[in-house]
Amino acid sequence: MATTTIQVSKKTRDHLAELAKERGLDIGRLVEALAAEQLTTAQRAERLAADREVVRQVMGLDISDEEFDRAPDVLGNICRIAAEKALVRGAAA
């Protein structure tokens, strides 16, 4: 694996060294682990889309992205939206 150098302040280097030592790692492995924990914007968007699709499939309802976006209390609002859609479905049957 190719490696590179990252320049940081001595204070940051010392902090990373201490964290790495506490975890039984070298600084390079620590930085790799820390970077792996952080998702990019694209990765977060992919995860969000996948999570929303799972909710749609599990609930059997077509909940739009706009409806998800209006739902700060995601679980509570998803249940409310699902109940509303179920009532509409029931009334149409």
Tab-separated table of N, CA and C in Angstrom:
chain	number	residue	atom	x	y	z
A	1	MET	N	0.846	-1.172	0.000
A	1	MET	CA	0.000	0.000	0.000
A	1	MET	C	0.895	1.240	0.000
A	2	ALA	N	0.554	2.176	-0.856
A	2	ALA	CA	1.295	3.435	-0.904
A	2	ALA	C	0.918	4.276	0.309
A	3	THR	N	1.855	5.028	0.801
A	3	THR	CA	1.597	5.908	1.935
A	3	THR	C	1.906	7.339	1.548
A	4	THR	N	1.456	8.253	2.372
A	4	THR	CA	1.708	9.667	2.139
A	4	THR	C	1.945	10.349	3.475
A	5	THR	N	2.330	11.588	3.433
A	5	THR	CA	2.578	12.359	4.649
A	5	THR	C	1.491	13.416	4.788
A	6	ILE	N	0.983	13.550	5.991
A	6	ILE	CA	0.000	14.585	6.299
A	6	ILE	C	0.637	15.510	7.313
A	7	GLN	N	0.630	16.792	7.033
A	7	GLN	CA	1.234	17.740	7.956
A	7	GLN	C	0.186	18.285	8.914
A	8	VAL	N	0.486	18.164	10.186
A	8	VAL	CA	-0.367	18.692	11.245
A	8	VAL	C	0.530	19.401	12.256
A	9	SER	N	-0.106	20.157	13.131
A	9	SER	CA	0.686	20.832	14.167
A	9	SER	C	1.273	19.777	15.120
A	10	LYS	N	2.309	20.171	15.840
A	10	LYS	CA	2.910	19.244	16.811
A	10	LYS	C	1.892	18.857	17.884
A	11	LYS	N	1.065	19.805	18.272
A	11	LYS	CA	0.051	19.523	19.282
A	11	LYS	C	-0.898	18.428	18.777
A	12	THR	N	-1.336	18.546	17.530
A	12	THR	CA	-2.221	17.535	16.956
A	12	THR	C	-1.501	16.204	16.813
A	13	ARG	N	-0.258	16.227	16.362
A	13	ARG	CA	0.520	14.991	16.236
A	13	ARG	C	0.647	14.295	17.582
A	14	ASP	N	0.952	15.064	18.624
A	14	ASP	CA	1.093	14.478	19.958
A	14	ASP	C	-0.229	13.894	20.451
A	15	HIS	N	-1.310	14.598	20.156
A	15	HIS	CA	-2.634	14.107	20.546
A	15	HIS	C	-2.946	12.795	19.818
A	16	LEU	N	-2.690	12.764	18.518
A	16	LEU	CA	-2.911	11.541	17.749
A	16	LEU	C	-2.033	10.400	18.253
A	17	ALA	N	-0.800	10.716	18.592
A	17	ALA	CA	0.107	9.684	19.104
A	17	ALA	C	-0.412	9.098	20.407
A	18	GLU	N	-0.937	9.948	21.282
A	18	GLU	CA	-1.478	9.471	22.549
A	18	GLU	C	-2.720	8.600	22.324
A	19	LEU	N	-3.601	9.065	21.451
A	19	LEU	CA	-4.795	8.266	21.129
A	19	LEU	C	-4.405	6.912	20.537
A	20	ALA	N	-3.449	6.941	19.627
A	20	ALA	CA	-3.010	5.699	18.983
A	20	ALA	C	-2.427	4.741	20.009
A	21	LYS	N	-1.610	5.251	20.899
A	21	LYS	CA	-0.993	4.405	21.924
A	21	LYS	C	-2.058	3.768	22.813
A	22	GLU	N	-3.062	4.570	23.217
A	22	GLU	CA	-4.132	4.057	24.065
A	22	GLU	C	-4.904	2.929	23.392
A	23	ARG	N	-4.969	2.973	22.062
A	23	ARG	CA	-5.724	1.972	21.308
A	23	ARG	C	-4.842	0.862	20.741
A	24	GLY	N	-3.555	0.928	21.048
A	24	GLY	CA	-2.640	-0.103	20.569
A	24	GLY	C	-2.379	-0.026	19.073
A	25	LEU	N	-2.411	1.176	18.534
A	25	LEU	CA	-2.212	1.386	17.105
A	25	LEU	C	-1.056	2.325	16.866
A	26	ASP	N	-0.596	2.365	15.611
A	26	ASP	CA	0.321	3.447	15.251
A	26	ASP	C	-0.540	4.591	14.709
A	27	ILE	N	0.048	5.751	14.517
A	27	ILE	CA	-0.725	6.923	14.109
A	27	ILE	C	-1.400	6.690	12.758
A	28	GLY	N	-0.702	6.056	11.846
A	28	GLY	CA	-1.281	5.802	10.528
A	28	GLY	C	-2.561	4.975	10.623
A	29	ARG	N	-2.520	3.914	11.410
A	29	ARG	CA	-3.717	3.066	11.577
A	29	ARG	C	-4.827	3.833	12.291
A	30	LEU	N	-4.467	4.671	13.244
A	30	LEU	CA	-5.475	5.481	13.927
A	30	LEU	C	-6.156	6.419	12.944
A	31	VAL	N	-5.387	7.110	12.126
A	31	VAL	CA	-5.963	8.036	11.148
A	31	VAL	C	-6.859	7.271	10.176
A	32	GLU	N	-6.435	6.077	9.748
A	32	GLU	CA	-7.269	5.253	8.869
A	32	GLU	C	-8.597	4.913	9.549
A	33	ALA	N	-8.530	4.529	10.812
A	33	ALA	CA	-9.742	4.172	11.549
A	33	ALA	C	-10.659	5.391	11.709
A	34	LEU	N	-10.079	6.533	12.041
A	34	LEU	CA	-10.885	7.743	12.195
A	34	LEU	C	-11.529	8.144	10.871
A	35	ALA	N	-10.791	8.046	9.781
A	35	ALA	CA	-11.333	8.397	8.465
A	35	ALA	C	-12.443	7.435	8.061
A	36	ALA	N	-12.292	6.159	8.379
A	36	ALA	CA	-13.303	5.161	8.016
A	36	ALA	C	-14.623	5.404	8.745
A	37	GLU	N	-14.559	6.034	9.907
A	37	GLU	CA	-15.766	6.317	10.688
A	37	GLU	C	-16.570	7.482	10.117
A	38	GLN	N	-15.950	8.292	9.276
A	38	GLN	CA	-16.591	9.492	8.758
A	38	GLN	C	-17.101	9.249	7.349
A	39	LEU	N	-18.392	9.422	7.136
A	39	LEU	CA	-18.965	9.242	5.814
A	39	LEU	C	-18.849	10.519	4.997
A	40	THR	N	-18.657	10.344	3.703
A	40	THR	CA	-18.679	11.496	2.805
A	40	THR	C	-20.136	11.910	2.580
A	41	THR	N	-20.335	13.053	1.983
A	41	THR	CA	-21.683	13.506	1.671
A	41	THR	C	-22.383	12.492	0.773
A	42	ALA	N	-21.671	11.981	-0.219
A	42	ALA	CA	-22.263	10.990	-1.129
A	42	ALA	C	-22.622	9.704	-0.385
A	43	GLN	N	-21.761	9.261	0.524
A	43	GLN	CA	-22.051	8.050	1.295
A	43	GLN	C	-23.255	8.245	2.208
A	44	ARG	N	-23.367	9.426	2.825
A	44	ARG	CA	-24.537	9.709	3.674
A	44	ARG	C	-25.815	9.713	2.842
A	45	ALA	N	-25.745	10.294	1.653
A	45	ALA	CA	-26.914	10.322	0.775
A	45	ALA	C	-27.307	8.912	0.348
A	46	GLU	N	-26.327	8.073	0.027
A	46	GLU	CA	-26.602	6.686	-0.352
A	46	GLU	C	-27.248	5.936	0.808
A	47	ARG	N	-26.716	6.120	2.004
A	47	ARG	CA	-27.263	5.443	3.186
A	47	ARG	C	-28.689	5.909	3.461
A	48	LEU	N	-28.929	7.216	3.341
A	48	LEU	CA	-30.263	7.754	3.558
A	48	LEU	C	-31.249	7.169	2.554
A	49	ALA	N	-30.856	7.131	1.288
A	49	ALA	CA	-31.741	6.579	0.261
A	49	ALA	C	-32.032	5.108	0.534
A	50	ALA	N	-31.010	4.358	0.911
A	50	ALA	CA	-31.202	2.933	1.212
A	50	ALA	C	-32.100	2.746	2.425
A	51	ASP	N	-31.900	3.552	3.461
A	51	ASP	CA	-32.739	3.449	4.663
A	51	ASP	C	-34.197	3.784	4.351
A	52	ARG	N	-34.391	4.810	3.536
A	52	ARG	CA	-35.760	5.174	3.173
A	52	ARG	C	-36.420	4.053	2.364
A	53	GLU	N	-35.668	3.420	1.482
A	53	GLU	CA	-36.225	2.329	0.683
A	53	GLU	C	-36.614	1.154	1.579
A	54	VAL	N	-35.804	0.872	2.590
A	54	VAL	CA	-36.146	-0.202	3.531
A	54	VAL	C	-37.449	0.125	4.246
A	55	VAL	N	-37.600	1.365	4.694
A	55	VAL	CA	-38.832	1.765	5.375
A	55	VAL	C	-40.025	1.595	4.437
A	56	ARG	N	-39.860	2.030	3.182
A	56	ARG	CA	-40.954	1.894	2.213
A	56	ARG	C	-41.339	0.428	2.020
A	57	GLN	N	-40.344	-0.436	1.897
A	57	GLN	CA	-40.615	-1.855	1.671
A	57	GLN	C	-41.240	-2.506	2.899
A	58	VAL	N	-40.704	-2.208	4.066
A	58	VAL	CA	-41.217	-2.819	5.291
A	58	VAL	C	-42.652	-2.385	5.551
A	59	MET	N	-42.930	-1.113	5.331
A	59	MET	CA	-44.266	-0.595	5.600
A	59	MET	C	-45.224	-0.853	4.441
A	60	GLY	N	-44.677	-1.153	3.275
A	60	GLY	CA	-45.529	-1.388	2.117
A	60	GLY	C	-46.231	-0.140	1.624
A	61	LEU	N	-45.623	1.012	1.871
A	61	LEU	CA	-46.227	2.284	1.482
A	61	LEU	C	-45.227	3.114	0.693
A	62	ASP	N	-45.749	3.903	-0.225
A	62	ASP	CA	-44.899	4.788	-1.010
A	62	ASP	C	-44.825	6.142	-0.325
A	63	ILE	N	-43.856	6.296	0.533
A	63	ILE	CA	-43.648	7.560	1.240
A	63	ILE	C	-42.621	8.348	0.435
A	64	SER	N	-42.976	9.552	0.030
A	64	SER	CA	-42.087	10.358	-0.807
A	64	SER	C	-40.913	10.901	0.006
A	65	ASP	N	-39.862	11.280	-0.701
A	65	ASP	CA	-38.724	11.913	-0.035
A	65	ASP	C	-39.157	13.206	0.646
A	66	GLU	N	-40.099	13.926	0.038
A	66	GLU	CA	-40.591	15.166	0.629
A	66	GLU	C	-41.278	14.883	1.963
A	67	GLU	N	-42.034	13.788	2.028
A	67	GLU	CA	-42.688	13.427	3.283
A	67	GLU	C	-41.651	13.044	4.334
A	68	PHE	N	-40.609	12.323	3.918
A	68	PHE	CA	-39.524	12.016	4.855
A	68	PHE	C	-38.865	13.302	5.344
A	69	ASP	N	-38.622	14.229	4.426
A	69	ASP	CA	-37.925	15.473	4.783
A	69	ASP	C	-38.731	16.331	5.748
A	70	ARG	N	-40.042	16.230	5.699
A	70	ARG	CA	-40.891	16.998	6.617
A	70	ARG	C	-40.982	16.339	7.980
A	71	ALA	N	-40.323	15.237	8.163
A	71	ALA	CA	-40.508	14.431	9.369
A	71	ALA	C	-39.329	14.551	10.327
A	72	PRO	N	-39.271	15.619	11.159
A	72	PRO	CA	-38.168	15.705	12.113
A	72	PRO	C	-38.195	14.561	13.135
A	73	ASP	N	-39.391	14.165	13.545
A	73	ASP	CA	-39.541	12.989	14.400
A	73	ASP	C	-39.825	11.842	13.442
A	74	VAL	N	-38.762	11.305	12.883
A	74	VAL	CA	-38.898	10.381	11.775
A	74	VAL	C	-39.837	9.227	12.098
A	75	LEU	N	-39.600	8.530	13.171
A	75	LEU	CA	-40.436	7.374	13.478
A	75	LEU	C	-41.886	7.779	13.718
A	76	GLY	N	-42.095	8.804	14.523
A	76	GLY	CA	-43.451	9.250	14.797
A	76	GLY	C	-44.173	9.725	13.548
A	77	ASN	N	-43.473	10.488	12.720
A	77	ASN	CA	-44.104	10.998	11.504
A	77	ASN	C	-44.309	9.917	10.461
A	78	ILE	N	-43.406	8.968	10.373
A	78	ILE	CA	-43.603	7.853	9.441
A	78	ILE	C	-44.860	7.082	9.849
A	79	CYS	N	-45.029	6.849	11.125
A	79	CYS	CA	-46.231	6.148	11.595
A	79	CYS	C	-47.482	6.949	11.285
A	80	ARG	N	-47.445	8.259	11.477
A	80	ARG	CA	-48.591	9.112	11.167
A	80	ARG	C	-48.892	9.082	9.677
A	81	ILE	N	-47.855	9.236	8.839
A	81	ILE	CA	-48.038	9.205	7.381
A	81	ILE	C	-48.602	7.860	6.949
A	82	ALA	N	-48.059	6.782	7.515
A	82	ALA	CA	-48.538	5.434	7.168
A	82	ALA	C	-50.004	5.277	7.550
A	83	ALA	N	-50.380	5.779	8.718
A	83	ALA	CA	-51.770	5.678	9.151
A	83	ALA	C	-52.684	6.462	8.219
A	84	GLU	N	-52.251	7.666	7.822
A	84	GLU	CA	-53.050	8.469	6.895
A	84	GLU	C	-53.220	7.747	5.563
A	85	LYS	N	-52.133	7.188	5.047
A	85	LYS	CA	-52.204	6.478	3.769
A	85	LYS	C	-53.048	5.218	3.889
A	86	ALA	N	-52.976	4.531	5.027
A	86	ALA	CA	-53.786	3.335	5.235
A	86	ALA	C	-55.264	3.696	5.271
A	87	LEU	N	-55.604	4.846	5.886
A	87	LEU	CA	-57.001	5.295	5.923
A	87	LEU	C	-57.507	5.614	4.511
A	88	VAL	N	-56.659	6.269	3.720
A	88	VAL	CA	-57.043	6.584	2.342
A	88	VAL	C	-57.243	5.299	1.564
A	89	ARG	N	-56.348	4.343	1.743
A	89	ARG	CA	-56.464	3.040	1.072
A	89	ARG	C	-57.753	2.337	1.476
A	90	GLY	N	-58.037	2.367	2.777
A	90	GLY	CA	-59.237	1.712	3.290
A	90	GLY	C	-60.503	2.377	2.762
A	91	ALA	N	-60.491	3.682	2.650
A	91	ALA	CA	-61.660	4.407	2.150
A	91	ALA	C	-61.882	4.141	0.665
A	92	ALA	N	-60.789	3.925	-0.053
A	92	ALA	CA	-60.883	3.671	-1.485
A	92	ALA	C	-61.332	2.248	-1.797
A	93	ALA	N	-61.178	1.348	-0.841
A	93	ALA	CA	-61.507	-0.064	-1.094
A	93	ALA	C	-62.968	-0.370	-1.031
